[in-house]
Short mmCIF file of C-alpha atoms in Angstrom, two decimals:
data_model
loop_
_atom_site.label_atom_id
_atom_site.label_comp_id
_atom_site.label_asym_id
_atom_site.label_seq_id
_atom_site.Cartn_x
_atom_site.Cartn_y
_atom_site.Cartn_z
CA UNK E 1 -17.17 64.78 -8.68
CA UNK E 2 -17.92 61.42 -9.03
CA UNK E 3 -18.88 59.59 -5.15
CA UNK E 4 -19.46 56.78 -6.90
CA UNK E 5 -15.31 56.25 -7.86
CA UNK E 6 -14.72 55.76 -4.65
CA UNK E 7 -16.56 52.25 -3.94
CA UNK E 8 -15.42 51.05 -7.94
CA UNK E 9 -11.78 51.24 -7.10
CA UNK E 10 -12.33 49.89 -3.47
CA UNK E 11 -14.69 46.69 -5.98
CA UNK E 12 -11.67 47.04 -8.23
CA UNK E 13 -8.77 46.25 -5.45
CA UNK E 14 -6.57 43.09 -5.48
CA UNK E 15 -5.66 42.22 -2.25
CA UNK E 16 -2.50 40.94 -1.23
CA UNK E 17 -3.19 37.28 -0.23
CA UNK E 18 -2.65 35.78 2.16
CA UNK E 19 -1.94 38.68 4.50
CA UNK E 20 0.97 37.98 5.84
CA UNK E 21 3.72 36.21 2.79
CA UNK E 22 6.10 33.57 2.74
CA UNK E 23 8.23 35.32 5.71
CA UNK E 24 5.41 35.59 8.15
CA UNK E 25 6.59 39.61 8.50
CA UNK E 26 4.51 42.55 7.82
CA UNK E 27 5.40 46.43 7.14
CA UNK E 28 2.63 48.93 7.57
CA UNK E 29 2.65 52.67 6.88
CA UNK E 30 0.30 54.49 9.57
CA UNK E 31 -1.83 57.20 8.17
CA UNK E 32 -4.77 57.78 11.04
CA UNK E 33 -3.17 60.26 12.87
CA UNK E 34 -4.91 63.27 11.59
CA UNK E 35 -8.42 62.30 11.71
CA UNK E 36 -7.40 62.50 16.06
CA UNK E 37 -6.48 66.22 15.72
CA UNK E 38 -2.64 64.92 15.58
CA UNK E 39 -0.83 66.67 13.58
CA UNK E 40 2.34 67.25 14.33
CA UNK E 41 5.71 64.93 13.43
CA UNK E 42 9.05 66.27 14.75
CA UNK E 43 9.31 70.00 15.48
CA UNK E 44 6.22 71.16 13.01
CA UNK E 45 3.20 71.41 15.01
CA UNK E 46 0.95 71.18 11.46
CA UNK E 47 3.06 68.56 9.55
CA UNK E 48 0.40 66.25 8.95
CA UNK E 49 -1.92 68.99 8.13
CA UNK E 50 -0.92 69.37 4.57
CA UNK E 51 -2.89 66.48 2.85
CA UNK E 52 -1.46 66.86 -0.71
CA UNK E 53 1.62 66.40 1.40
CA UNK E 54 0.90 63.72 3.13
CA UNK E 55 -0.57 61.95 0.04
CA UNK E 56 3.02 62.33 -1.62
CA UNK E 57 4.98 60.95 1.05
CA UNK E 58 2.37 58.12 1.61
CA UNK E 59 2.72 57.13 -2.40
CA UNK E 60 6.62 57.14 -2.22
CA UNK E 61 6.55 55.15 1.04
CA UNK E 62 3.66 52.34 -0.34
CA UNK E 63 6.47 52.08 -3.71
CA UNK E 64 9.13 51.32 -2.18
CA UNK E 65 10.25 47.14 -2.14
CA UNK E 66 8.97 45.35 0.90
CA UNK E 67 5.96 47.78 1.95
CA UNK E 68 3.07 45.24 2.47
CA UNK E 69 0.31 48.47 3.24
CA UNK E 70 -0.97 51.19 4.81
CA UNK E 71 -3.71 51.38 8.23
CA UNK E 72 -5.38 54.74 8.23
CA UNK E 73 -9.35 56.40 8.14
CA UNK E 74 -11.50 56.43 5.42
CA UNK E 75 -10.33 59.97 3.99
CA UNK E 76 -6.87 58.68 3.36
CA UNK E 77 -7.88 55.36 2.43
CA UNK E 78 -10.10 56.49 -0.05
CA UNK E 79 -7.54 59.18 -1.44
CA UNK E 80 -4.93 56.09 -1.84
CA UNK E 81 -7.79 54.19 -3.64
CA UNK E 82 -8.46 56.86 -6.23
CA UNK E 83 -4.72 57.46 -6.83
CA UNK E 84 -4.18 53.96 -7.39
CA UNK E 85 -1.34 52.48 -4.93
CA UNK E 86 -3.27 50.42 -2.76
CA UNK E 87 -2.93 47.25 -5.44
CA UNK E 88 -2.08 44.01 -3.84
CA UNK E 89 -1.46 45.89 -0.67
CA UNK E 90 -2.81 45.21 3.05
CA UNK E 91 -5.26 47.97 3.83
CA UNK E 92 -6.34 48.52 8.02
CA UNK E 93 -8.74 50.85 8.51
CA UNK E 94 -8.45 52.59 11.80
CA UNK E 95 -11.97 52.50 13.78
CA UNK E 96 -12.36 54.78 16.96
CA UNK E 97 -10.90 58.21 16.27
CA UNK E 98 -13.20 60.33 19.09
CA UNK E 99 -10.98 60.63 21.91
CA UNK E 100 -9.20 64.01 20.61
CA UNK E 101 -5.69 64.96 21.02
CA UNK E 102 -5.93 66.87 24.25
CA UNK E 103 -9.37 67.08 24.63
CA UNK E 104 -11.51 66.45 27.85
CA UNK E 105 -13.02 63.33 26.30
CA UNK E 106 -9.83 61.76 24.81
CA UNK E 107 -10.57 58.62 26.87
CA UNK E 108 -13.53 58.64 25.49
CA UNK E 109 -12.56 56.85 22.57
CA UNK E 110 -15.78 56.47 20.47
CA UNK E 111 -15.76 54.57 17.17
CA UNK E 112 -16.03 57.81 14.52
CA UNK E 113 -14.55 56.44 11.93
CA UNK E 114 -14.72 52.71 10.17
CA UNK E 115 -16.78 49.76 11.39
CA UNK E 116 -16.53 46.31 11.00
CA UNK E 117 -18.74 46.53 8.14
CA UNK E 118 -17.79 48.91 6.38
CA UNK E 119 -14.08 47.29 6.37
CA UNK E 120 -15.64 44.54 4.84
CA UNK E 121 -17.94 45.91 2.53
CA UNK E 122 -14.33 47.82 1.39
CA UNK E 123 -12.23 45.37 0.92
CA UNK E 124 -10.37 45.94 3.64
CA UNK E 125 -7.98 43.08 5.78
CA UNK E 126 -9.11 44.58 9.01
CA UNK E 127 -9.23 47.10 11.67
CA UNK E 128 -7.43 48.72 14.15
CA UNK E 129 -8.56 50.35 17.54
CA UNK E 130 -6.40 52.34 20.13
CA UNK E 131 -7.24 51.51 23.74
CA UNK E 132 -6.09 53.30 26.72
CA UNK E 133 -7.10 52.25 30.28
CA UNK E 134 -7.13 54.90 32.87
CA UNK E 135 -7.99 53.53 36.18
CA UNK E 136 -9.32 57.42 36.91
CA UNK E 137 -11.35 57.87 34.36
CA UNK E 138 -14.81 55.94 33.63
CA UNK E 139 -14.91 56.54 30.75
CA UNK E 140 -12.15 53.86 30.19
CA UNK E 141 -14.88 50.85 30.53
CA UNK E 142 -17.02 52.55 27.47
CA UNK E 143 -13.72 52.39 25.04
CA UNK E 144 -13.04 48.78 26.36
CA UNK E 145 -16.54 47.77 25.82
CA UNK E 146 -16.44 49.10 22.53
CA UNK E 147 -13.31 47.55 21.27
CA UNK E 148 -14.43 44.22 22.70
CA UNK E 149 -17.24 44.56 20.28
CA UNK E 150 -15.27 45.74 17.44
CA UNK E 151 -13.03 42.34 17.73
CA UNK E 152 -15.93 40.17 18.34
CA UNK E 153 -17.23 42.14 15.23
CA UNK E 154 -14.23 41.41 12.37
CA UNK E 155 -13.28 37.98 13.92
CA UNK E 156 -16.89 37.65 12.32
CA UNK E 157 -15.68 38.36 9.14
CA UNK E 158 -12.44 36.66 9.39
CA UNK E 159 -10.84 40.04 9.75
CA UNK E 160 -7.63 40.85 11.66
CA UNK E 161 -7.84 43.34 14.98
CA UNK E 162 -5.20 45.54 15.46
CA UNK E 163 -5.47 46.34 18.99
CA UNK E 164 -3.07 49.34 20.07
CA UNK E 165 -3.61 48.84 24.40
CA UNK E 166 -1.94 51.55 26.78
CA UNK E 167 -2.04 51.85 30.23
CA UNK E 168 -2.82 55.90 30.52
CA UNK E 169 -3.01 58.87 32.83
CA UNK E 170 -3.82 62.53 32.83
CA UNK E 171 -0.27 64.74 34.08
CA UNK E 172 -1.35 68.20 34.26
CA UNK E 173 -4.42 67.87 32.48
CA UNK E 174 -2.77 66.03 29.17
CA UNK E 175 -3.32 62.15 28.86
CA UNK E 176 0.08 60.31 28.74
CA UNK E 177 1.12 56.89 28.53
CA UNK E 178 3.05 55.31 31.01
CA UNK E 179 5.33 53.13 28.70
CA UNK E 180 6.91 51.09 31.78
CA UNK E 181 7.33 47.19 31.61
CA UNK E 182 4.61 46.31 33.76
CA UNK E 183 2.32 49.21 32.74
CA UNK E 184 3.02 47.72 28.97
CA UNK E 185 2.78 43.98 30.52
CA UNK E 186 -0.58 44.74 32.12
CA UNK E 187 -2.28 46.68 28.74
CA UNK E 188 -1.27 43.60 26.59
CA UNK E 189 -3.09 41.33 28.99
CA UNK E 190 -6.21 43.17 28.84
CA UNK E 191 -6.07 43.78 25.45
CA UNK E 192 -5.76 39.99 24.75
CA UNK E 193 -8.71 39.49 26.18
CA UNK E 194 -11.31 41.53 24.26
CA UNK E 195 -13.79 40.19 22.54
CA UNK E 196 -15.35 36.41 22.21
CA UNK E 197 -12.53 35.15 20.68
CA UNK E 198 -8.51 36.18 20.24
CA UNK E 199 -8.27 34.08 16.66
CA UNK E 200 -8.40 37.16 14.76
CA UNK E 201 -6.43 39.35 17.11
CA UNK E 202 -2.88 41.25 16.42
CA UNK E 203 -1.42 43.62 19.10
CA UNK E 204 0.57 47.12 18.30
CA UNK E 205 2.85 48.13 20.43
CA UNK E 206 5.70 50.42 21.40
CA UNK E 207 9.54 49.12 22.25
CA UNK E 208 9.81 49.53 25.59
CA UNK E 209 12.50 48.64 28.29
CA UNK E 210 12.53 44.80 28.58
CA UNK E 211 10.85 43.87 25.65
CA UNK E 212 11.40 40.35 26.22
CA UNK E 213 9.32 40.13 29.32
CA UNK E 214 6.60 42.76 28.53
CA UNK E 215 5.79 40.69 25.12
CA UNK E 216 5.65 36.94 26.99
CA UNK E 217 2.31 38.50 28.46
CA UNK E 218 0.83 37.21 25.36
CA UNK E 219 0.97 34.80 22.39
CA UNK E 220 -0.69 37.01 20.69
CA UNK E 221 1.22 37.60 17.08
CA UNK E 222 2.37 41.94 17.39
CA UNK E 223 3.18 44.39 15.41
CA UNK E 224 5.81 47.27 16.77
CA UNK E 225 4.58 50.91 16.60
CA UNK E 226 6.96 53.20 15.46
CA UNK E 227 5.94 56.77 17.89
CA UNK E 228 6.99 60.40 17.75
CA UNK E 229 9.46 61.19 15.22
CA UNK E 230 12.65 60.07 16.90
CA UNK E 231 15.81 62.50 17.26
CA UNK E 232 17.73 59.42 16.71
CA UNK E 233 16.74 57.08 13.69
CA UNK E 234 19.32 54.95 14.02
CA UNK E 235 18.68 54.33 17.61
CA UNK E 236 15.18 54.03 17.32
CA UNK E 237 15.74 51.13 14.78
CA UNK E 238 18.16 49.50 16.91
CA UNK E 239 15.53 49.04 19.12
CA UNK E 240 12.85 47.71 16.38
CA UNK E 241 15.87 45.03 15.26
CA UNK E 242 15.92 43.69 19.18
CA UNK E 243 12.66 43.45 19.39
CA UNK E 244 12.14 41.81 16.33
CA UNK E 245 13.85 39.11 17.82
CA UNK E 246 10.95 38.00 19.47
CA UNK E 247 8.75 35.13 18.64
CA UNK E 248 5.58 36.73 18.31
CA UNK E 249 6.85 40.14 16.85
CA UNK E 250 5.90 39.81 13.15
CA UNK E 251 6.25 43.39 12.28
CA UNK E 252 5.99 47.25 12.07
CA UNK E 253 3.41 49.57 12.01
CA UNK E 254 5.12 53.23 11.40
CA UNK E 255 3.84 56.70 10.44
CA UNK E 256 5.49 59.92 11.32
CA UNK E 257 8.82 57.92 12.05
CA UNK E 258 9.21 57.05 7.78
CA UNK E 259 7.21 59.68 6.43
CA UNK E 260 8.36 62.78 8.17
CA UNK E 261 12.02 61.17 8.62
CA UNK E 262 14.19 64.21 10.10
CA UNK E 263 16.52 64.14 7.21
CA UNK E 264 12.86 64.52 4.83
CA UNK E 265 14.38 61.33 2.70
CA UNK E 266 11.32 59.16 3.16
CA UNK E 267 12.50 56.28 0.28
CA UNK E 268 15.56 56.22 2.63
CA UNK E 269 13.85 55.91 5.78
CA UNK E 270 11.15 53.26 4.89
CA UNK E 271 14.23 51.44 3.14
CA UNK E 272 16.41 51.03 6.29
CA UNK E 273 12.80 49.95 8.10
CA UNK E 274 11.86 47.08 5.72
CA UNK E 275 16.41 46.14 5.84
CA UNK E 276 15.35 45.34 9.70
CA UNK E 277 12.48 42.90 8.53
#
């Protein structure tokens, strides 16, 4: 063991610059799911659980022609590092991984994982935090205050924010999202306003009914989420190709959707993703 190899290869990186190319588009895997206690993809409650697994799919996925990166937690940043795929690739690291997957707390969502330091000390192009405002819960204002920070933080450092915003609330115990228009509308507006300045700022978001209104809430530049595994692939990337449409849509973000594709051809399903862009 050798802790050391860790910070050489992150010292060793070339990034891709600038971060977003010639077509103003980006395509990024998303790998933080695990690190939340979610695991599942699809019908396997434990799919994710299976690193060596994981690790595979993510290397096939990060080969494959128009792949710009990946956006996960240290652990499978790190892992990606030492096996030598992250060259000339965007690299988020994901930032407040406390609120657990059906736990009490999981508005709660303290910053357990990267800081705005540490992204920079690592090479990395930025972060990415998930926030999710439920009016019932207090603990709502800690996650917003922390995020705010976190923005204010890697706008510092001339590093992007991926801000993930949700309007939430607990249905039988179990947080969901309401994914409505004017739930989405009213998360991107208070998500556009963390921190002391937007400069730095990207949004990630779902496709949701009437896309076209819910993203004219801000000019923020957004990336599109990809969600559960869908039962429909082609249906769920008819919806990414609409929304892409739209003037400040600039990309994808996708995890479980490309690398746990129903059919298990993950070179296939990343391919027909980056045919949209």
């Amino acid at each position: 063991m050798r802790p050391e190899a860790v910070a050489e290869a992150a010292e060793r990186r070339t990034r891709q610059d600038p971060l977003v190319g010639a077509s103003g588009r980006l395509m990024l895997l998303a790998a933080d799911h695990p690190a939340r206690g979610a695991l599942a993809a699809g019908g396997d409650p434990l799919a994710m659980g299976d690193r060596g697994e994981l690790l595979d799919r993510l290397c096939v996925a990060l080969e494959r022609p128009g792949v710009d990166g990946v956006m996960g937690t240290a652990d499978v940043i790190e892992d990606l590092l030492l096996l030598g795929v992250l060259e000339g690739k965007v690299v988020i690291g994901s930032m407040n991984r406390g609120g657990l997957a059906g736990s009490a707390f999981e508005i709660d969502d303290r910053f357990t994982a990267y800081s705005a330091d540490a992204i920079a000390a690592s090479g990395l192009d930025g972060g990415k935090m998930l926030v999710r405002v439920d009016d019932d819960d207090p603990a709502t204002v800690r996650t917003l205050e922390a995020c705010a920070g976190a923005v204010s933080e890697l706008a510092g450092r001339g590093l992007m924010a991926m801000v993930e915003p949700f309007i939430s609330r607990r249905v039988e115990g179990r947080v969901r999202n309401d994914l409505s228009p004017e739930a989405m509308t009213r998360a991107i507006t208070i998500a556009s306003g963390l921190g002391e300045t937007s400069a730095y700022t990207w949004l990630k978001v779902p496709v949701v009914a009437d896309m076209e209104r819910v993203m004219a809430a801000s000019t923020l530049p957004a990336l599109l989420l990809g969600g559960e595994v869908a039962a429909d692939p082609v249906a769920a990337r008819e919806g990414w190709r609409r929304a892409l449409r739209l003037p400040t849509v600039r990309g994808l973000v996708v995890g479980r959707s490309l690398l746990y594709p129903p059919d298990g051809d993950v070179a296939g399903a990343v391919d027909a993703a980056v045919e949209l862009l």
